[in-house]
Amino acid sequence: MARQIRIALRNCGVIDPERIEDYISRDGYMALATVLTELSPEAVIEILKKSGLRGRGGGGFPAGLKWEITRKVQADQKYVVCNADEGDPGAFMDRSILEGDPHAVLEAMTINGYCTGASKGLIYIRAEYPLAVERLKTAMKQSREMGLLGNNILQTGFNFDIDIRYGAGAFVCGEETALIHSMEGLRGEPTVKPPFPSVEGYLKKPTNVNNVETFANVPVIINKGWEWFASIGTEKSKGTKVFALAGKINNVGLVEVPMGTTLREVIYEIGGGIQGGKEFKAAQTGGPSGGCLTKKHLDTPIDYDNLIAAGSMMGSGGLIVMDEDDCMVAIAKFYLGFTVEESCGKCSPCRIGNKRLFELLEKITQGNGTMEDIDKLRNLSTVIKDTSLCGLGQSSPNPVLSTIENFIGEYHEHVKDKKCRSKVCKSMMQYLVVPEKCIGCTLCARNCPVNAISGERKQVHLIDQEKCIKCGACMEKCKFNAIIIN
Amino acid sequence: MAKIKLSEKKIQELKDVCKAFNNEKGELINVLHKAQSLFGYLPAELQEIIAKELNVSVAHVYGVVTFYSFFTMQPKGIHPVSICLGTACYVRGAEKVLEEFKRQLKIQVGETTPDGKFSLSCLRCVGACGLAPVVLVGEKVYGRVAPDGVADIIAEYNT
Ligand SMILES: Cc1cc2nc3c(=O)[nH]c(=O)nc-3n(C[C@H](O)[C@H](O)[C@H](O)COP(=O)(O)O)c2cc1C
Ligand code: SF4
Ligand code: SF4
Ligand code: FES
């Protein structure tokens, strides 16, 4: 039986997040005390490096290494930034941590400040998370009162304080250079890396950007030792990962599992299987930047490298489960629609290329696609990936490529047979009256919003396919199951 | 940009907001958040005042306002209806719910009903994916909304 291990979520739902005493009673701020009184910054960085902790915001960059790089840059002022933008639609891990255990993030940011030589921390949080903001504010007030934040922390002479900055609804602002520009009051457009934020970030000063979940792991690693942390997970991905299970799964919600747990364990043992006993079709990880995992990946151990090898990526931890009723071409179109809306527009491959991808997908879902269009999708995807400026454009074609790779049959059906087996793509469906079942009650005709149904009382009715907008109202209303989808 | 006339009092309020952020241009986004929560939206005249107070060009302010989807230059309805079209909600049928709201309110996304009561917008994930599909009316969250539950939600606000 697959086990959940709670490291990042250790306190969520366990403590009262508005009481610092609760946090302290569970070893809270113990790591900070150890670090400030017993360890040199180098020693802490060494512990993190040995623990193998990698960034949980998507990229999987080794956390200890990032801290070290930021530390080594000479500057009069440095910053610590917590990325709480959580833009992947369908993911809410960071929100839960901030709402359920805000002190863990504050503690880790302070430790980071000590290690990198920064005296100021900033939390960049989505405006859509008002409760998380409130909890953070309460937590900061409490820790200042107790001398755990602010000047002369724990009477060691170390100064560090934290401020909150708000996002304003732009997915691309989760990308670290865009995030920094947004914090500076500018449009959240990414810039080319290098320079990396660790070298030149907020107000051109070295800035260590880490994700919420990455930070939440840090105090535990200090308290329990890197050996303990490194003993969990796979060779190159240590510790646990929090996933937000959503979609057609019985137990939706957050799970935290050791790296290396298989998709099957997550979906069937922890997630309780697919809703309504339907058949598993695919799971999307990595959100709009990721790809889908299919039946053949059910037994692959989930870690950073295996997911990339499978054509997807870890991403921030959204895991959307899809069943036989989901059309993979429509899913690809859905993600592209998201990308088109969220592209910042700075570079043309992403701004224009994704739009063309979307249009091609639209053409296919409307039943007008050709085999050539599938090739075009492939080629254009590769170009966009290779030539876009930031991670958004570089990964936005992934849902297209991965659905083509894994579900080419469905693409062919849409194109050649003009058929959508999941009955999602409306243009390919026909609502038909089954003459044997229709008793001529007129109910459907009265409910059709566009008057597409004709027929006299007690006569078999007929749907005018030209007029029908495929709303499904007639089918819902018919008491005799006389209307079917072809 | 359509012009509206702001009263002296409102203008002063806005200037106070800017001042609270030290008229610092780096605080533009915070100022806009505050201004939008005070006025409901960010019409051109408001942006001009903010630009002057923070000593940046109006184009800069406009550029920022239009970049972020949270900021709006259109007044919202008294009861702003937002439908989550995030992935979790999408696979659980959010599109059908949206269609139903459009049909019943007789407006498109981004519009407000003629009586000013409802406006319709979409958003991407409010972090309540477990309750998908999710609809927000003002601050109130409705979970597991089905198309045939739409009428009831609207009725709640139509008294
Ligand atoms: C388009 C795009 C969106 C991103 N969104 C987020 C996000 O919402 N949260 C996050 O922590 N990182 C996000 N990232 C990754 C950040 O750029 C950055 O790598 C991360 O915050 C570093 O922290 P970590 O090393 O602790 O993961 C995004 C990257 C890209 C390219
Ligand atoms: S890849 Fe897309 S999001 Fe990134 S900078 Fe270019 S246009 Fe903007
Ligand atoms: S699906 Fe809708 S539009 Fe088409 S016939 Fe039935 S009720 Fe009319
Ligand atoms: S996708 Fe709708 S709340 Fe997350």
XYZ file of C-alpha atoms and ligand atoms in Angstrom:
696
model
C 0.000 0.000 0.000
C 1.381 3.384 -0.999
C 2.276 5.580 1.872
C 1.907 9.268 2.273
C 4.719 11.022 4.094
C 4.005 14.512 5.239
C 7.004 16.804 5.218
C 5.876 19.948 3.427
C 2.349 19.448 4.716
C 3.454 18.317 8.173
C 1.478 20.950 10.016
C -1.391 21.560 7.627
C -4.632 20.713 9.320
C -2.720 19.744 12.442
C -1.967 23.108 13.975
C -3.944 26.302 14.280
C -2.122 28.424 11.708
C -3.042 31.580 13.566
C -1.206 30.530 16.722
C 2.568 30.716 16.679
C 2.612 28.633 19.888
C 1.149 25.720 17.947
C 3.894 25.968 15.367
C 6.590 26.224 18.013
C 5.255 23.204 19.871
C 5.923 21.177 16.714
C 9.601 22.138 16.548
C 8.801 25.418 14.840
C 11.640 27.947 14.735
C 13.977 25.312 16.168
C 15.795 25.103 12.858
C 16.196 28.871 12.777
C 17.622 28.850 16.301
C 20.069 26.078 15.411
C 21.145 27.865 12.255
C 21.653 31.252 13.885
C 23.458 29.988 16.955
C 25.345 26.911 15.837
C 25.870 26.852 12.101
C 27.724 28.968 9.590
C 25.900 29.912 6.381
C 28.238 27.590 4.489
C 27.377 24.707 6.792
C 23.652 25.213 6.241
C 24.128 25.370 2.485
C 26.178 22.184 2.672
C 23.348 20.436 4.535
C 20.862 21.504 1.887
C 23.108 20.426 -0.943
C 23.618 17.012 0.607
C 19.911 16.606 1.272
C 19.295 16.707 -2.475
C 16.340 19.097 -2.166
C 15.298 20.384 -5.587
C 13.013 23.293 -6.399
C 9.348 22.406 -6.193
C 8.174 25.281 -8.386
C 8.666 23.340 -11.572
C 12.258 23.495 -12.697
C 13.728 21.186 -10.083
C 16.922 23.213 -9.692
C 18.991 22.087 -6.659
C 18.049 24.413 -3.812
C 21.392 24.314 -2.001
C 23.232 25.262 -5.154
C 20.944 28.234 -5.760
C 21.534 29.433 -2.195
C 25.267 29.081 -2.677
C 25.268 31.038 -5.929
C 23.297 33.855 -4.326
C 25.615 33.839 -1.341
C 28.751 34.121 -3.458
C 27.674 37.210 -5.382
C 29.038 40.360 -3.773
C 26.435 43.086 -3.204
C 25.401 45.653 -0.626
C 21.832 44.370 -0.652
C 20.296 41.016 -1.516
C 16.737 39.723 -1.471
C 14.922 36.516 -0.701
C 11.757 35.953 -2.692
C 9.097 33.365 -2.089
C 7.228 32.507 -5.272
C 3.619 32.041 -4.215
C 2.100 32.855 -7.565
C 0.871 29.300 -8.107
C -0.389 29.865 -11.607
C -0.925 26.300 -12.790
C -4.715 26.086 -12.975
C -5.749 23.031 -11.036
C -3.043 23.189 -8.412
C -3.392 24.466 -4.877
C -0.505 23.024 -2.860
C 1.154 26.340 -2.141
C -2.104 27.861 -1.071
C -2.648 25.070 1.440
C 0.816 25.469 2.896
C 0.466 29.226 3.233
C -2.959 28.914 4.796
C -2.145 25.936 6.966
C 1.450 26.549 7.988
C 2.565 30.106 7.224
C 5.345 30.141 9.811
C 7.204 27.344 8.033
C 7.666 29.593 5.010
C 8.685 32.584 7.120
C 11.188 30.492 9.055
C 12.760 29.087 5.898
C 12.979 32.487 4.230
C 14.764 33.832 7.288
C 17.209 30.926 7.179
C 17.746 31.696 3.514
C 18.444 35.337 4.379
C 21.087 34.233 6.858
C 22.721 31.951 4.316
C 22.669 34.271 1.331
C 23.339 37.501 3.189
C 19.970 39.077 2.500
C 18.140 41.205 5.030
C 14.882 41.511 3.181
C 12.353 38.938 2.063
C 9.390 39.351 -0.251
C 6.485 37.012 -0.751
C 4.875 37.370 -4.173
C 1.378 36.004 -3.822
C -1.642 35.783 -6.084
C -4.359 38.319 -5.397
C -6.805 35.402 -5.558
C -5.554 34.049 -2.220
C -6.902 36.506 0.362
C -7.008 34.008 3.224
C -3.383 33.033 2.692
C -2.461 36.714 2.777
C -4.296 37.205 6.059
C -2.620 34.180 7.614
C 0.796 35.392 6.492
C 0.195 38.822 7.940
C -0.908 37.367 11.255
C 2.094 35.069 11.307
C 4.542 37.866 10.531
C 3.109 40.006 13.290
C 3.440 37.190 15.791
C 6.969 36.286 14.853
C 8.047 39.919 15.030
C 6.566 40.165 18.510
C 8.504 37.120 19.594
C 11.763 38.355 18.139
C 11.836 35.737 15.396
C 11.580 38.253 12.594
C 12.805 41.825 12.316
C 15.840 43.300 14.016
C 18.239 41.303 16.146
C 16.515 37.960 15.673
C 16.867 35.708 18.718
C 19.345 38.252 20.017
C 21.983 37.117 17.571
C 22.326 40.464 15.859
C 20.868 39.075 12.628
C 18.286 41.315 10.933
C 15.703 40.087 8.487
C 12.205 41.196 7.631
C 9.543 40.148 5.164
C 7.013 42.029 3.064
C 4.159 40.876 0.840
C 3.716 41.752 -2.842
C 0.588 40.979 -4.809
C 0.156 39.423 -8.191
C -2.633 40.614 -10.409
C -3.694 37.640 -12.440
C -0.960 36.890 -14.946
C 0.277 33.316 -15.244
C 3.601 34.373 -16.700
C 4.403 36.230 -13.473
C 5.185 32.854 -11.922
C 8.291 32.853 -14.107
C 10.969 34.311 -11.905
C 12.224 37.176 -14.073
C 8.642 38.227 -14.856
C 7.807 37.975 -11.175
C 10.651 40.316 -10.333
C 9.499 42.871 -12.882
C 6.014 42.637 -11.498
C 7.332 43.325 -8.003
C 9.014 46.401 -9.404
C 5.624 47.698 -10.519
C 6.152 46.899 -14.192
C 4.409 44.713 -16.730
C 5.290 41.146 -15.854
C 7.349 40.374 -18.925
C 10.195 37.888 -18.662
C 13.739 38.743 -19.659
C 16.488 36.529 -21.004
C 18.489 34.458 -18.528
C 21.357 34.820 -17.732
C 21.624 36.927 -15.736
C 19.771 34.699 -13.313
C 17.949 36.372 -10.441
C 20.512 34.923 -8.034
C 23.027 37.224 -9.679
C 20.844 40.121 -10.780
C 17.232 40.194 -9.657
C 14.927 42.531 -7.775
C 16.139 46.134 -8.235
C 19.164 44.590 -9.964
C 20.336 43.003 -6.707
C 21.041 39.301 -6.177
C 17.727 37.634 -5.430
C 17.152 34.083 -4.282
C 13.780 32.922 -5.629
C 12.283 29.735 -4.260
C 8.861 28.211 -4.333
C 6.607 27.910 -1.263
C 6.886 24.146 -1.049
C 10.656 24.248 -1.484
C 10.873 26.569 1.501
C 8.470 24.475 3.565
C 10.896 21.544 3.370
C 13.891 23.455 4.695
C 13.261 23.626 8.469
C 12.594 19.882 8.622
C 15.798 19.094 6.786
C 17.769 21.136 9.315
C 15.964 19.529 12.252
C 16.085 15.941 11.106
C 19.304 16.023 9.151
C 20.111 15.701 5.465
C 20.711 11.960 5.786
C 17.102 11.432 6.777
C 15.790 13.538 3.917
C 18.104 11.960 1.374
C 16.924 8.514 2.420
C 13.465 9.303 1.034
C 12.806 9.297 -2.690
C 14.762 8.202 -5.735
C 18.392 8.590 -6.667
C 18.104 12.041 -8.170
C 14.855 13.257 -6.636
C 14.866 13.323 -2.879
C 12.099 13.804 -0.381
C 8.439 14.054 -1.173
C 6.211 15.891 -3.591
C 2.792 17.314 -2.916
C 0.279 16.714 -5.668
C -3.095 18.288 -6.118
C -5.291 15.478 -7.383
C -8.175 16.727 -9.446
C -10.355 15.760 -12.326
C -12.120 12.423 -12.673
C -10.785 10.895 -9.509
C -12.687 9.791 -6.450
C -10.577 11.419 -3.752
C -9.703 14.875 -4.921
C -7.347 16.892 -2.791
C -3.750 17.128 -1.724
C -1.470 14.170 -1.269
C 2.176 14.120 -0.314
C 4.091 11.071 -1.440
C 7.744 10.095 -1.561
C 9.410 10.743 -4.891
C 9.355 7.506 -6.813
C 5.777 6.595 -5.997
C 4.049 5.321 -9.113
C 1.131 6.935 -10.833
C -0.893 3.793 -10.210
C -0.352 4.084 -6.468
C -1.312 7.733 -6.486
C -4.427 7.286 -8.574
C -5.759 3.948 -7.393
C -4.477 3.464 -3.858
C -4.467 7.017 -2.598
C -6.859 8.645 -5.017
C -9.426 5.870 -4.774
C -9.565 5.257 -8.518
C -11.538 6.832 -11.280
C -14.964 8.304 -10.703
C -17.917 6.164 -11.588
C -15.672 3.143 -12.177
C -14.723 4.500 -15.581
C -11.530 3.760 -17.341
C -8.369 5.773 -16.737
C -7.202 7.500 -19.853
C -4.522 10.002 -18.963
C -3.136 12.227 -16.247
C -1.722 15.645 -16.940
C 1.194 16.800 -14.823
C 3.025 20.073 -15.182
C -0.131 21.960 -16.116
C -0.077 23.880 -19.382
C 3.678 23.310 -19.620
C 3.488 19.598 -19.099
C 2.201 16.598 -20.898
C 0.010 13.643 -20.305
C 0.908 10.323 -18.791
C -1.030 7.328 -20.005
C -1.725 3.751 -19.058
C 1.735 2.758 -20.097
C 3.187 5.146 -17.520
C 1.090 3.858 -14.623
C 4.003 1.964 -13.129
C 6.714 4.524 -13.755
C 8.136 5.921 -10.525
C 7.298 9.614 -10.462
C 10.337 11.845 -10.179
C 11.745 14.843 -12.030
C 13.741 12.871 -14.561
C 11.248 10.107 -15.294
C 8.503 12.592 -15.980
C 10.676 14.462 -18.442
C 11.592 11.194 -20.110
C 7.871 10.457 -20.407
C 7.340 13.748 -22.264
C 5.817 15.572 -19.325
C 7.285 17.314 -16.317
C 6.859 17.602 -12.582
C 5.648 21.159 -12.718
C 4.310 22.510 -9.507
C 2.297 19.407 -8.708
C -1.062 19.620 -10.378
C -2.258 16.166 -11.361
C -5.391 16.160 -13.440
C -6.916 12.782 -14.071
C -8.866 12.178 -17.249
C -11.126 9.301 -18.159
C -12.655 7.868 -21.312
C -15.046 10.828 -21.576
C -12.228 13.295 -22.145
C -11.143 14.048 -25.683
C -7.392 14.471 -25.835
C -7.505 16.789 -28.828
C -9.906 19.019 -26.926
C -7.638 18.871 -23.886
C -4.679 20.013 -25.976
C -6.854 22.804 -27.325
C -7.887 23.754 -23.811
C -4.275 24.160 -22.710
C -3.355 26.078 -25.822
C -6.301 28.387 -25.222
C -4.810 29.052 -21.827
C -1.360 29.728 -23.257
C -2.676 32.055 -25.933
C -4.397 34.081 -23.268
C -1.444 34.089 -20.919
C 1.420 34.660 -23.355
C 2.864 38.020 -22.455
C 3.301 38.806 -26.119
C 6.907 39.856 -25.906
C 8.292 37.375 -28.420
C 6.670 36.331 -31.665
C 7.066 32.517 -31.614
C 5.008 32.375 -28.456
C 2.585 35.183 -29.242
C 1.836 34.172 -32.816
C 2.913 30.543 -32.889
C 0.664 29.433 -30.073
C -2.242 31.209 -31.679
C -1.631 29.231 -34.876
C -1.399 26.013 -32.871
C -4.696 26.847 -31.260
C -6.313 27.527 -34.615
C -5.065 24.253 -36.034
C -6.474 22.397 -33.055
C -9.725 24.253 -33.412
C -9.886 23.276 -37.059
C -9.373 19.640 -36.140
C -11.952 19.642 -33.355
C -14.430 21.215 -35.737
C -14.002 18.372 -38.137
C -12.125 20.326 -40.799
C -8.641 19.053 -40.102
C -6.330 17.309 -42.534
C -3.423 14.932 -42.004
C -1.163 17.747 -43.062
C -2.436 19.795 -40.132
C -1.110 17.197 -37.731
C 2.335 17.531 -39.285
C 2.043 21.282 -39.066
C 1.213 20.992 -35.391
C 4.334 18.941 -34.836
C 6.663 21.214 -36.749
C 5.343 24.440 -35.373
C 5.498 23.048 -31.842
C 9.181 22.321 -32.230
C 9.894 25.784 -33.581
C 8.023 27.478 -30.736
C 9.870 25.417 -28.152
C 13.241 26.208 -29.665
C 12.797 29.910 -30.223
C 10.682 31.317 -27.378
C 12.252 33.600 -24.844
C 10.934 32.215 -21.592
C 9.789 28.981 -20.060
C 6.188 29.655 -20.948
C 6.733 29.579 -24.677
C 9.438 26.952 -24.419
C 6.993 24.533 -22.857
C 3.590 25.608 -24.143
C 3.531 23.138 -27.078
C 4.125 20.198 -24.707
C 0.433 19.322 -24.321
C 0.137 19.198 -28.116
C 3.220 17.089 -28.641
C 2.398 14.718 -25.845
C -1.199 14.138 -26.901
C -0.038 13.552 -30.478
C 2.603 11.156 -29.225
C 0.269 9.190 -26.995
C -3.087 9.544 -28.691
C -2.317 9.829 -32.382
C -5.250 7.521 -33.021
C -7.661 10.100 -31.677
C -6.179 12.782 -33.881
C -6.576 10.496 -36.884
C -10.191 9.779 -36.001
C -10.956 13.477 -35.801
C -9.258 14.125 -39.090
C -10.133 11.081 -41.182
C -13.370 9.750 -39.753
C -14.627 13.098 -38.459
C -15.330 11.345 -35.235
C -14.759 12.247 -31.599
C -14.955 9.041 -29.623
C -15.389 10.835 -26.316
C -18.300 12.827 -27.709
C -16.748 16.102 -26.667
C -16.169 17.843 -29.985
C -19.626 19.113 -30.707
C -19.177 19.884 -34.370
C -18.746 16.203 -35.060
C -21.833 15.131 -33.218
C -25.325 14.870 -34.487
C -28.343 14.804 -32.262
C -30.832 12.402 -33.803
C -34.354 11.296 -32.990
C -34.827 7.541 -32.855
C -38.117 7.092 -34.727
C -39.018 3.884 -32.860
C -38.816 5.588 -29.503
C -40.271 9.007 -30.266
C -43.938 9.246 -29.271
C -44.347 12.821 -30.480
C -44.792 14.472 -27.092
C -43.312 17.754 -28.452
C -41.333 18.341 -25.284
C -38.016 18.493 -27.123
C -39.326 20.899 -29.726
C -40.588 23.235 -27.042
C -37.224 23.218 -25.293
C -34.985 23.657 -28.277
C -33.545 27.177 -27.995
C -33.182 27.563 -31.755
C -36.376 25.838 -32.898
C -34.459 23.182 -34.774
C -36.986 20.454 -34.038
C -40.108 20.014 -36.106
C -42.940 17.519 -35.902
C -46.648 17.392 -35.187
C -48.094 16.155 -31.938
C -47.988 12.321 -31.836
C -45.740 12.287 -34.900
C -42.086 11.368 -34.988
C -39.994 14.548 -34.636
C -37.069 15.587 -36.755
C -33.978 17.634 -35.943
C -32.775 20.093 -38.546
C -29.004 19.562 -38.473
C -28.347 22.912 -40.099
C -30.084 24.760 -37.310
C -29.059 22.569 -34.368
C -26.470 24.220 -32.105
C -25.858 20.953 -30.230
C -26.823 22.226 -26.841
C -28.195 18.874 -25.727
C -31.357 20.349 -24.231
C -33.607 18.013 -26.191
C -31.751 14.956 -25.027
C -31.937 16.057 -21.426
C -35.652 16.737 -21.649
C -36.810 13.667 -23.551
C -38.405 11.208 -21.156
C -38.269 8.326 -23.603
C -34.560 8.344 -24.414
C -35.566 8.963 -27.978
C -32.719 11.344 -28.686
C -29.232 10.008 -29.216
C -25.856 11.381 -30.159
C -24.351 9.994 -33.286
C -10.702 55.395 -23.284
C -14.107 56.588 -22.199
C -14.052 59.500 -19.813
C -16.010 59.799 -16.629
C -16.037 62.648 -14.200
C -14.675 62.026 -10.761
C -15.746 64.198 -7.863
C -13.143 66.236 -5.997
C -13.628 64.017 -3.001
C -12.891 60.869 -4.968
C -9.834 62.451 -6.504
C -8.546 63.309 -3.068
C -9.169 59.763 -1.905
C -7.125 58.480 -4.793
C -4.294 60.875 -4.101
C -4.275 59.694 -0.513
C -3.881 56.128 -1.728
C -0.850 57.115 -3.768
C 0.557 58.972 -0.819
C 0.101 55.973 1.449
C 2.535 54.233 -0.879
C 4.933 57.215 -0.788
C 4.084 58.095 -4.410
C 6.661 55.442 -5.238
C 6.470 54.266 -8.851
C 7.553 50.760 -7.857
C 4.313 50.564 -5.862
C 2.148 51.051 -8.940
C 0.581 47.593 -8.746
C -0.247 48.005 -5.073
C -1.770 51.406 -5.800
C -3.883 49.923 -8.597
C -5.087 47.106 -6.336
C -6.156 49.622 -3.731
C -7.731 51.952 -6.289
C -9.708 49.141 -7.851
C -11.001 47.987 -4.492
C -12.113 51.571 -3.776
C -13.666 52.380 -7.150
C -14.568 48.968 -8.475
C -12.664 49.554 -11.711
C -9.914 51.639 -13.220
C -11.263 54.098 -15.796
C -8.960 56.331 -17.829
C -9.329 59.384 -15.637
C -8.241 57.427 -12.612
C -5.184 56.158 -14.420
C -4.250 59.697 -15.411
C -4.337 60.855 -11.810
C -2.269 57.892 -10.668
C 0.283 58.547 -13.407
C 0.650 62.135 -12.296
C 0.944 61.244 -8.625
C 3.581 58.568 -9.183
C 5.349 60.650 -11.787
C 5.157 58.116 -14.609
C 3.555 58.335 -18.042
C -0.116 57.498 -18.498
C 1.005 54.977 -21.120
C 3.014 53.179 -18.466
C 0.024 52.963 -16.138
C -2.223 51.867 -18.990
C 0.349 49.266 -20.012
C 0.335 47.783 -16.545
C -3.450 47.912 -16.156
C -4.011 46.094 -19.436
C -1.279 43.537 -18.779
C -2.863 42.081 -15.672
C -6.195 40.366 -15.974
C -7.125 41.267 -12.415
C -7.425 44.932 -13.372
C -10.457 46.047 -15.290
C -11.439 49.235 -17.024
C -15.092 48.210 -17.159
C -17.390 48.647 -14.192
C -18.460 45.281 -12.839
C -22.001 44.365 -11.910
C -23.230 44.568 -8.338
C -22.870 40.807 -8.279
C -19.845 39.863 -10.331
C -20.156 36.250 -11.433
C -16.849 34.525 -12.146
C -16.629 31.067 -13.552
C -13.487 29.082 -12.984
C -12.163 27.675 -16.229
C -9.074 26.166 -14.643
C -8.156 22.655 -15.640
C -9.869 20.861 -12.797
C -13.067 22.764 -13.402
C -12.797 22.349 -17.161
C -12.627 18.564 -17.030
C -15.600 18.605 -14.712
C -17.803 20.540 -17.101
C -17.221 24.231 -16.330
C -17.784 25.197 -19.953
C -21.384 24.018 -19.819
C -21.945 26.007 -16.648
C -20.533 29.089 -18.344
C -22.811 28.591 -21.340
C -25.771 28.394 -19.019
C -24.853 31.642 -17.260
C -24.426 33.347 -20.628
C -27.791 32.071 -21.744
C -29.668 33.005 -18.619
C -28.056 36.385 -18.042
C -28.081 37.114 -21.780
C -24.579 38.569 -21.667
C -21.169 37.504 -22.878
C -18.013 37.160 -20.837
C -16.719 40.600 -19.886
C -20.156 42.186 -20.064
C -22.563 43.539 -17.483
C -26.336 43.162 -17.571
C -28.182 46.358 -18.589
C -29.577 46.755 -15.074
C -26.022 46.675 -13.709
C -26.800 43.728 -11.507
C -24.616 40.967 -12.893
C -21.370 40.845 -14.764
C -19.722 37.759 -16.106
C -16.064 36.864 -16.155
C -13.852 33.812 -16.230
C -10.896 33.048 -14.096
C -8.304 30.360 -13.860
C -8.352 28.390 -10.701
C -9.275 29.857 -7.376
C -7.528 27.029 -5.572
C -10.745 25.226 -4.712
C -10.282 22.548 -7.352
C -11.624 19.872 -5.039
C -15.002 21.523 -5.451
C -14.843 21.722 -9.242
C -16.618 23.160 -11.102
C -16.446 26.354 -9.106
C -18.415 29.575 -9.515
C -17.869 32.759 -7.557
C -20.499 35.395 -7.026
C -18.728 38.284 -5.366
C -16.704 36.562 -2.680
C -19.074 33.655 -2.241
C -17.892 30.320 -3.580
C -20.254 27.801 -5.109
C -18.844 24.322 -5.600
C -19.897 21.417 -7.802
C -22.143 23.648 -9.846
C -24.173 21.903 -12.524
C -25.888 23.702 -15.415
C -29.281 23.061 -13.875
C -28.170 24.726 -10.656
C -27.426 28.000 -12.394
C -30.959 29.341 -12.178
C -30.967 28.888 -8.409
C -27.733 30.797 -8.001
C -28.993 33.697 -10.069
C -32.300 33.678 -8.197
C -30.460 34.141 -4.907
C -29.367 37.582 -6.037
C -32.430 38.537 -7.984
C -34.669 39.630 -5.174
C 5.538 30.185 -17.245
C 6.114 29.826 -15.922
C 5.320 29.841 -14.796
C 5.835 29.534 -13.550
N 5.006 29.554 -12.477
C 5.515 29.269 -11.257
C 4.661 29.298 -10.114
O 3.472 29.567 -10.218
N 5.205 29.013 -8.901
C 6.531 28.716 -8.769
O 6.974 28.496 -7.650
N 7.342 28.663 -9.822
C 6.875 28.936 -11.060
N 7.724 28.903 -12.137
C 9.147 28.574 -11.911
C 9.930 29.816 -11.503
O 10.386 30.481 -12.653
C 11.150 29.466 -10.679
O 11.879 28.510 -11.347
C 10.834 28.947 -9.304
O 10.046 29.855 -8.608
C 12.115 28.707 -8.553
O 11.843 28.133 -7.300
P 12.231 26.640 -6.940
O 13.645 26.430 -7.423
O 12.105 26.569 -5.483
O 11.276 25.766 -7.669
C 7.206 29.198 -13.406
C 8.009 29.161 -14.549
C 7.486 29.466 -15.788
C 8.378 29.418 -16.978
S 7.808 32.947 -24.461
Fe 5.751 33.849 -24.386
S 5.454 34.402 -22.247
Fe 7.658 34.052 -22.551
S 8.490 36.056 -23.081
Fe 7.958 35.116 -25.032
S 5.847 35.838 -25.420
Fe 6.277 36.216 -23.262
S -29.401 19.639 -29.375
Fe -30.286 21.620 -28.773
S -30.313 22.789 -30.664
Fe -30.042 20.652 -31.255
S -32.092 19.923 -31.605
Fe -31.618 19.397 -29.489
S -32.425 21.162 -28.347
Fe -32.306 21.824 -30.474
S -9.450 24.645 -11.509
Fe -11.243 25.615 -10.801
S -10.757 25.952 -8.711
Fe -8.919 25.082 -9.478
